[in-house]
């Protein structure tokens, strides 16, 4: 009898081990074959490093907690896009378009450029950047290379329809354009409603171009409370710019509506909207500082080169005058990836469910 009990116990343990191993393999295996990233300084991982611009972060104290040190990421460690890539099970960081030599472009490419926006003129006072139109042109170059590697356009499109396209842009159109109307003659004549619509119209064109290139799964990231970043708060004597927050909210509402419209126009796609303003940061998450930068900053909001950052980095929401710490990015990424069906954060589904979504034949 004891022998039978031991035999059943051993068998039970073996089954549990097998289930555990199968679960681990499933959790750690890539959920999508590739991940393409478009946007600005929140996602840039080196595309601006060799451009003639002050909008770059390839120097200390950026990257102080990143394995490779300063790389162009505007934070102390990983960006939100880096962390989402990991959550999707991708083994390596997605390479910047500026340096794909020796990289596996079949896993994806990062096209984001600091200070860039939807408008061509956005960020140009800081120097050269790669605006959204050029980022899509760069994506077309990569897709052509993928087609060659896979033996044709048909095989490339079979791959691309399974990939996630992550788009995070628009903040600079407000911070470096809407607030600086001398850059574009029509900007000064547009109210918040009309300016947001201008940006959404450009966003829609970009989405259509990405679709034509083969994109089928899209993540559209809304604007955060850009009126409450340290650089703005400092200029407002310690208060948020609520008018700027309201303008960003109008953009977000229109972007969410565009996600719905895009799905109607292209039923063979799945697009989602991420509302970062619905993500809470408080003391329960370990944060104690919400409105000042961790590093000493220049007038443009970037860290002073080789300056010494604060000791309690993970308690700060912001690393410099604009961009979050890696600790804050971790919360944004985890909530965006798995929002537990909270449509206030991820609409209509989160990134985890988008990755699993079956597009079907197209």
mmCIF file of C-alpha atoms in Angstrom, residues 46-314:
data_model
loop_
_atom_site.group_PDB
_atom_site.id
_atom_site.type_symbol
_atom_site.label_atom_id
_atom_site.label_comp_id
_atom_site.label_asym_id
_atom_site.label_seq_id
_atom_site.Cartn_x
_atom_site.Cartn_y
_atom_site.Cartn_z
ATOM 1 C CA UNK A 46 19.692 56.023 -29.925
ATOM 2 C CA UNK A 47 18.316 57.385 -33.189
ATOM 3 C CA UNK A 48 19.256 60.969 -32.267
ATOM 4 C CA UNK A 49 22.769 60.204 -31.071
ATOM 5 C CA UNK A 50 24.496 61.292 -34.277
ATOM 6 C CA UNK A 51 22.073 64.041 -35.281
ATOM 7 C CA UNK A 52 22.823 67.760 -34.972
ATOM 8 C CA UNK A 53 20.450 68.422 -32.088
ATOM 9 C CA UNK A 54 20.443 69.143 -28.375
ATOM 10 C CA UNK A 55 17.599 66.615 -27.989
ATOM 11 C CA UNK A 56 19.732 63.617 -27.160
ATOM 12 C CA UNK A 57 20.528 61.599 -24.058
ATOM 13 C CA UNK A 58 23.668 59.629 -24.912
ATOM 14 C CA UNK A 59 25.606 60.975 -21.961
ATOM 15 C CA UNK A 60 25.782 60.588 -18.181
ATOM 16 C CA UNK A 61 23.723 60.635 -15.984
ATOM 17 C CA UNK A 62 21.301 59.031 -18.466
ATOM 18 C CA UNK A 63 21.527 55.255 -18.488
ATOM 19 C CA UNK A 64 22.986 55.077 -14.989
ATOM 20 C CA UNK A 65 20.890 51.953 -14.327
ATOM 21 C CA UNK A 66 20.937 50.579 -17.887
ATOM 22 C CA UNK A 67 23.223 47.592 -18.638
ATOM 23 C CA UNK A 68 24.981 49.419 -21.489
ATOM 24 C CA UNK A 69 25.113 52.823 -19.822
ATOM 25 C CA UNK A 70 24.034 55.938 -21.768
ATOM 26 C CA UNK A 71 22.520 54.846 -25.090
ATOM 27 C CA UNK A 72 20.171 57.681 -26.001
ATOM 28 C CA UNK A 73 17.344 56.642 -23.680
ATOM 29 C CA UNK A 74 15.966 59.653 -21.780
ATOM 30 C CA UNK A 75 15.822 57.908 -18.426
ATOM 31 C CA UNK A 76 18.057 56.201 -15.897
ATOM 32 C CA UNK A 77 17.217 52.699 -17.112
ATOM 33 C CA UNK A 78 14.687 51.179 -19.479
ATOM 34 C CA UNK A 79 11.996 52.985 -21.458
ATOM 35 C CA UNK A 80 8.354 51.910 -21.507
ATOM 36 C CA UNK A 81 8.926 50.389 -24.959
ATOM 37 C CA UNK A 82 11.904 48.390 -23.627
ATOM 38 C CA UNK A 83 9.805 46.995 -20.826
ATOM 39 C CA UNK A 84 6.839 46.153 -23.068
ATOM 40 C CA UNK A 85 9.202 44.301 -25.377
ATOM 41 C CA UNK A 86 10.295 42.179 -22.427
ATOM 42 C CA UNK A 87 6.698 41.582 -21.344
ATOM 43 C CA UNK A 88 5.977 40.378 -24.876
ATOM 44 C CA UNK A 89 8.723 37.797 -24.374
ATOM 45 C CA UNK A 90 11.233 39.260 -26.819
ATOM 46 C CA UNK A 91 14.739 38.238 -25.815
ATOM 47 C CA UNK A 92 16.683 41.293 -26.998
ATOM 48 C CA UNK A 93 16.181 45.050 -26.923
ATOM 49 C CA UNK A 94 14.722 46.340 -30.192
ATOM 50 C CA UNK A 95 17.572 48.079 -32.082
ATOM 51 C CA UNK A 96 17.379 51.729 -33.178
ATOM 52 C CA UNK A 97 16.994 52.279 -36.913
ATOM 53 C CA UNK A 98 20.234 54.293 -36.826
ATOM 54 C CA UNK A 99 22.154 51.151 -35.891
ATOM 55 C CA UNK A 100 20.628 47.893 -37.105
ATOM 56 C CA UNK A 101 23.983 46.495 -38.241
ATOM 57 C CA UNK A 102 24.234 42.921 -37.015
ATOM 58 C CA UNK A 103 20.783 43.124 -35.422
ATOM 59 C CA UNK A 104 17.866 40.811 -36.067
ATOM 60 C CA UNK A 105 15.483 43.175 -37.862
ATOM 61 C CA UNK A 106 12.960 40.327 -38.065
ATOM 62 C CA UNK A 107 12.369 40.955 -34.343
ATOM 63 C CA UNK A 108 11.612 44.626 -34.985
ATOM 64 C CA UNK A 109 13.167 48.086 -35.181
ATOM 65 C CA UNK A 110 12.827 51.283 -33.132
ATOM 66 C CA UNK A 111 12.336 54.449 -35.236
ATOM 67 C CA UNK A 112 11.578 56.920 -32.419
ATOM 68 C CA UNK A 113 13.358 60.266 -32.395
ATOM 69 C CA UNK A 114 13.700 62.716 -29.517
ATOM 70 C CA UNK A 115 11.944 66.091 -30.025
ATOM 71 C CA UNK A 116 10.023 64.734 -33.045
ATOM 72 C CA UNK A 117 6.293 64.921 -33.531
ATOM 73 C CA UNK A 118 3.492 64.569 -36.033
ATOM 74 C CA UNK A 119 4.184 68.028 -37.440
ATOM 75 C CA UNK A 120 7.378 68.421 -39.466
ATOM 76 C CA UNK A 121 8.283 71.679 -37.714
ATOM 77 C CA UNK A 122 7.976 70.215 -34.211
ATOM 78 C CA UNK A 123 11.243 70.213 -32.283
ATOM 79 C CA UNK A 124 13.247 71.837 -35.062
ATOM 80 C CA UNK A 125 14.399 74.664 -32.772
ATOM 81 C CA UNK A 126 16.440 72.019 -30.943
ATOM 82 C CA UNK A 127 17.988 70.787 -34.182
ATOM 83 C CA UNK A 128 17.455 67.882 -36.547
ATOM 84 C CA UNK A 129 15.016 65.094 -35.740
ATOM 85 C CA UNK A 130 13.175 62.309 -37.528
ATOM 86 C CA UNK A 131 9.528 63.316 -37.870
ATOM 87 C CA UNK A 132 6.737 60.755 -38.102
ATOM 88 C CA UNK A 133 6.601 60.806 -41.901
ATOM 89 C CA UNK A 134 10.309 59.998 -42.151
ATOM 90 C CA UNK A 135 9.978 57.302 -39.479
ATOM 91 C CA UNK A 136 7.405 55.560 -41.667
ATOM 92 C CA UNK A 137 9.699 55.931 -44.686
ATOM 93 C CA UNK A 138 12.440 54.262 -42.621
ATOM 94 C CA UNK A 139 10.007 51.479 -41.733
ATOM 95 C CA UNK A 140 9.364 50.907 -45.438
ATOM 96 C CA UNK A 141 13.114 50.444 -45.924
ATOM 97 C CA UNK A 142 13.193 47.810 -43.164
ATOM 98 C CA UNK A 143 10.092 46.032 -44.494
ATOM 99 C CA UNK A 144 11.723 45.802 -47.935
ATOM 100 C CA UNK A 145 14.773 44.236 -46.285
ATOM 101 C CA UNK A 146 12.548 41.794 -44.401
ATOM 102 C CA UNK A 147 10.889 40.784 -47.679
ATOM 103 C CA UNK A 148 14.297 40.007 -49.139
ATOM 104 C CA UNK A 149 15.286 37.971 -46.083
ATOM 105 C CA UNK A 150 12.035 35.963 -46.135
ATOM 106 C CA UNK A 151 11.932 35.388 -49.879
ATOM 107 C CA UNK A 152 9.220 37.789 -50.940
ATOM 108 C CA UNK A 153 6.511 40.271 -50.022
ATOM 109 C CA UNK A 154 3.889 37.598 -49.308
ATOM 110 C CA UNK A 155 6.062 35.955 -46.648
ATOM 111 C CA UNK A 156 6.912 39.359 -45.176
ATOM 112 C CA UNK A 157 3.233 40.263 -44.838
ATOM 113 C CA UNK A 158 2.478 36.952 -43.140
ATOM 114 C CA UNK A 159 5.050 37.937 -40.521
ATOM 115 C CA UNK A 160 4.061 41.589 -40.224
ATOM 116 C CA UNK A 161 0.373 40.957 -39.541
ATOM 117 C CA UNK A 162 1.397 39.168 -36.318
ATOM 118 C CA UNK A 163 3.682 41.961 -35.119
ATOM 119 C CA UNK A 164 2.785 44.781 -32.741
ATOM 120 C CA UNK A 165 3.264 48.369 -33.914
ATOM 121 C CA UNK A 166 3.677 50.727 -30.961
ATOM 122 C CA UNK A 167 3.121 54.449 -31.585
ATOM 123 C CA UNK A 168 3.808 57.034 -28.887
ATOM 124 C CA UNK A 169 3.870 60.583 -30.230
ATOM 125 C CA UNK A 170 2.246 64.005 -29.893
ATOM 126 C CA UNK A 171 3.745 65.383 -26.687
ATOM 127 C CA UNK A 172 6.348 67.430 -28.536
ATOM 128 C CA UNK A 173 3.712 68.825 -30.872
ATOM 129 C CA UNK A 174 2.342 70.565 -27.779
ATOM 130 C CA UNK A 175 5.528 71.272 -25.820
ATOM 131 C CA UNK A 176 7.655 72.305 -28.802
ATOM 132 C CA UNK A 177 5.066 73.652 -31.220
ATOM 133 C CA UNK A 178 1.660 74.496 -29.736
ATOM 134 C CA UNK A 179 3.435 76.471 -26.991
ATOM 135 C CA UNK A 180 5.780 78.025 -29.584
ATOM 136 C CA UNK A 181 3.379 79.252 -32.317
ATOM 137 C CA UNK A 182 6.138 81.239 -34.074
ATOM 138 C CA UNK A 183 7.284 77.932 -35.583
ATOM 139 C CA UNK A 184 4.224 77.457 -37.763
ATOM 140 C CA UNK A 185 2.109 80.331 -38.986
ATOM 141 C CA UNK A 186 -1.202 78.464 -38.654
ATOM 142 C CA UNK A 187 -0.450 77.140 -35.163
ATOM 143 C CA UNK A 188 -0.995 80.530 -33.593
ATOM 144 C CA UNK A 189 -4.463 80.751 -35.139
ATOM 145 C CA UNK A 190 -5.645 77.340 -33.936
ATOM 146 C CA UNK A 191 -7.426 76.757 -30.648
ATOM 147 C CA UNK A 192 -6.963 73.520 -28.679
ATOM 148 C CA UNK A 193 -9.791 71.764 -30.508
ATOM 149 C CA UNK A 194 -8.556 72.618 -34.000
ATOM 150 C CA UNK A 195 -4.913 71.904 -33.163
ATOM 151 C CA UNK A 196 -5.816 68.472 -31.806
ATOM 152 C CA UNK A 197 -7.814 67.740 -34.956
ATOM 153 C CA UNK A 198 -4.854 68.761 -37.112
ATOM 154 C CA UNK A 199 -2.664 66.270 -35.256
ATOM 155 C CA UNK A 200 -5.283 63.506 -35.450
ATOM 156 C CA UNK A 201 -5.650 64.017 -39.195
ATOM 157 C CA UNK A 202 -1.898 63.532 -39.558
ATOM 158 C CA UNK A 203 -2.075 60.516 -37.231
ATOM 159 C CA UNK A 204 -4.768 58.975 -39.450
ATOM 160 C CA UNK A 205 -2.591 59.417 -42.544
ATOM 161 C CA UNK A 206 0.338 57.771 -40.740
ATOM 162 C CA UNK A 207 -1.878 54.874 -39.675
ATOM 163 C CA UNK A 208 -3.023 54.361 -43.242
ATOM 164 C CA UNK A 209 0.578 54.309 -44.474
ATOM 165 C CA UNK A 210 1.536 51.759 -41.813
ATOM 166 C CA UNK A 211 -1.439 49.642 -42.846
ATOM 167 C CA UNK A 212 -0.404 49.735 -46.504
ATOM 168 C CA UNK A 213 3.102 48.601 -45.503
ATOM 169 C CA UNK A 214 1.619 45.591 -43.702
ATOM 170 C CA UNK A 215 0.806 46.648 -40.136
ATOM 171 C CA UNK A 216 -2.268 45.031 -38.586
ATOM 172 C CA UNK A 217 -1.837 45.293 -34.786
ATOM 173 C CA UNK A 218 -1.510 48.832 -33.459
ATOM 174 C CA UNK A 219 -0.939 50.406 -30.052
ATOM 175 C CA UNK A 220 -1.761 54.134 -29.969
ATOM 176 C CA UNK A 221 -0.430 55.701 -26.765
ATOM 177 C CA UNK A 222 -2.192 58.832 -25.573
ATOM 178 C CA UNK A 223 -0.579 61.868 -23.991
ATOM 179 C CA UNK A 224 0.133 62.008 -20.286
ATOM 180 C CA UNK A 225 -0.430 65.068 -18.093
ATOM 181 C CA UNK A 226 2.165 67.104 -19.972
ATOM 182 C CA UNK A 227 1.092 70.206 -18.087
ATOM 183 C CA UNK A 228 2.490 68.630 -14.906
ATOM 184 C CA UNK A 229 6.026 67.753 -16.009
ATOM 185 C CA UNK A 230 8.754 69.405 -13.857
ATOM 186 C CA UNK A 231 9.855 71.774 -16.632
ATOM 187 C CA UNK A 232 6.335 73.183 -16.966
ATOM 188 C CA UNK A 233 5.704 73.241 -13.216
ATOM 189 C CA UNK A 234 8.914 75.236 -12.699
ATOM 190 C CA UNK A 235 7.735 77.803 -15.270
ATOM 191 C CA UNK A 236 4.355 78.058 -13.513
ATOM 192 C CA UNK A 237 5.737 78.734 -10.022
ATOM 193 C CA UNK A 238 5.024 75.227 -8.786
ATOM 194 C CA UNK A 239 1.636 74.662 -10.412
ATOM 195 C CA UNK A 240 0.529 72.487 -13.302
ATOM 196 C CA UNK A 241 -0.557 74.088 -16.554
ATOM 197 C CA UNK A 242 -4.155 72.903 -16.568
ATOM 198 C CA UNK A 243 -4.888 74.485 -19.945
ATOM 199 C CA UNK A 244 -2.124 72.348 -21.442
ATOM 200 C CA UNK A 245 -3.520 69.275 -19.689
ATOM 201 C CA UNK A 246 -6.954 70.086 -21.107
ATOM 202 C CA UNK A 247 -5.492 70.426 -24.604
ATOM 203 C CA UNK A 248 -3.802 67.034 -24.226
ATOM 204 C CA UNK A 249 -7.093 65.537 -23.039
ATOM 205 C CA UNK A 250 -8.818 66.737 -26.203
ATOM 206 C CA UNK A 251 -6.116 65.022 -28.264
ATOM 207 C CA UNK A 252 -6.609 61.805 -26.287
ATOM 208 C CA UNK A 253 -10.365 61.804 -26.834
ATOM 209 C CA UNK A 254 -9.880 62.205 -30.572
ATOM 210 C CA UNK A 255 -7.175 59.528 -30.669
ATOM 211 C CA UNK A 256 -9.470 57.049 -28.923
ATOM 212 C CA UNK A 257 -12.177 57.818 -31.480
ATOM 213 C CA UNK A 258 -9.656 57.336 -34.276
ATOM 214 C CA UNK A 259 -8.848 53.858 -32.934
ATOM 215 C CA UNK A 260 -12.530 52.932 -33.276
ATOM 216 C CA UNK A 261 -12.768 54.450 -36.746
ATOM 217 C CA UNK A 262 -9.623 52.696 -37.936
ATOM 218 C CA UNK A 263 -11.118 49.332 -36.981
ATOM 219 C CA UNK A 264 -14.264 50.112 -38.974
ATOM 220 C CA UNK A 265 -12.309 51.187 -42.051
ATOM 221 C CA UNK A 266 -9.940 48.228 -41.783
ATOM 222 C CA UNK A 267 -11.768 45.247 -40.221
ATOM 223 C CA UNK A 268 -8.653 43.110 -40.764
ATOM 224 C CA UNK A 269 -6.824 45.119 -38.083
ATOM 225 C CA UNK A 270 -6.873 45.547 -34.316
ATOM 226 C CA UNK A 271 -5.948 48.907 -32.843
ATOM 227 C CA UNK A 272 -5.956 49.829 -29.157
ATOM 228 C CA UNK A 273 -5.651 53.067 -27.200
ATOM 229 C CA UNK A 274 -3.529 53.423 -24.060
ATOM 230 C CA UNK A 275 -4.629 56.199 -21.693
ATOM 231 C CA UNK A 276 -1.602 56.890 -19.507
ATOM 232 C CA UNK A 277 -3.472 59.566 -17.537
ATOM 233 C CA UNK A 278 -5.581 56.765 -15.992
ATOM 234 C CA UNK A 279 -2.472 55.149 -14.499
ATOM 235 C CA UNK A 280 -1.956 56.212 -10.888
ATOM 236 C CA UNK A 281 1.345 56.907 -9.177
ATOM 237 C CA UNK A 282 1.312 57.277 -5.413
ATOM 238 C CA UNK A 283 3.191 56.407 -2.247
ATOM 239 C CA UNK A 284 1.869 52.842 -2.351
ATOM 240 C CA UNK A 285 4.028 52.383 -5.450
ATOM 241 C CA UNK A 286 7.061 53.739 -3.626
ATOM 242 C CA UNK A 287 6.989 57.290 -5.036
ATOM 243 C CA UNK A 288 7.527 60.300 -2.796
ATOM 244 C CA UNK A 289 8.455 62.960 -5.361
ATOM 245 C CA UNK A 290 6.028 63.765 -8.169
ATOM 246 C CA UNK A 291 6.973 67.163 -9.551
ATOM 247 C CA UNK A 292 10.740 67.720 -9.500
ATOM 248 C CA UNK A 293 13.489 66.100 -11.528
ATOM 249 C CA UNK A 294 15.984 63.617 -10.143
ATOM 250 C CA UNK A 295 18.890 65.079 -12.102
ATOM 251 C CA UNK A 296 19.865 68.763 -12.349
ATOM 252 C CA UNK A 297 18.376 70.025 -15.610
ATOM 253 C CA UNK A 298 19.186 72.442 -18.433
ATOM 254 C CA UNK A 299 16.617 75.019 -19.611
ATOM 255 C CA UNK A 300 15.367 72.521 -22.220
ATOM 256 C CA UNK A 301 14.525 70.006 -19.492
ATOM 257 C CA UNK A 302 17.305 67.504 -20.211
ATOM 258 C CA UNK A 303 19.901 66.511 -17.584
ATOM 259 C CA UNK A 304 23.041 68.613 -17.297
ATOM 260 C CA UNK A 305 25.869 66.446 -18.727
ATOM 261 C CA UNK A 306 27.812 64.470 -16.104
ATOM 262 C CA UNK A 307 25.690 65.864 -13.282
ATOM 263 C CA UNK A 308 24.931 63.755 -10.214
ATOM 264 C CA UNK A 309 21.381 62.417 -9.977
ATOM 265 C CA UNK A 310 19.427 62.048 -6.744
ATOM 266 C CA UNK A 311 20.162 59.060 -4.515
ATOM 267 C CA UNK A 312 16.553 57.875 -4.255
ATOM 268 C CA UNK A 313 15.893 57.566 -7.997
ATOM 269 C CA UNK A 314 13.086 55.022 -7.658
#
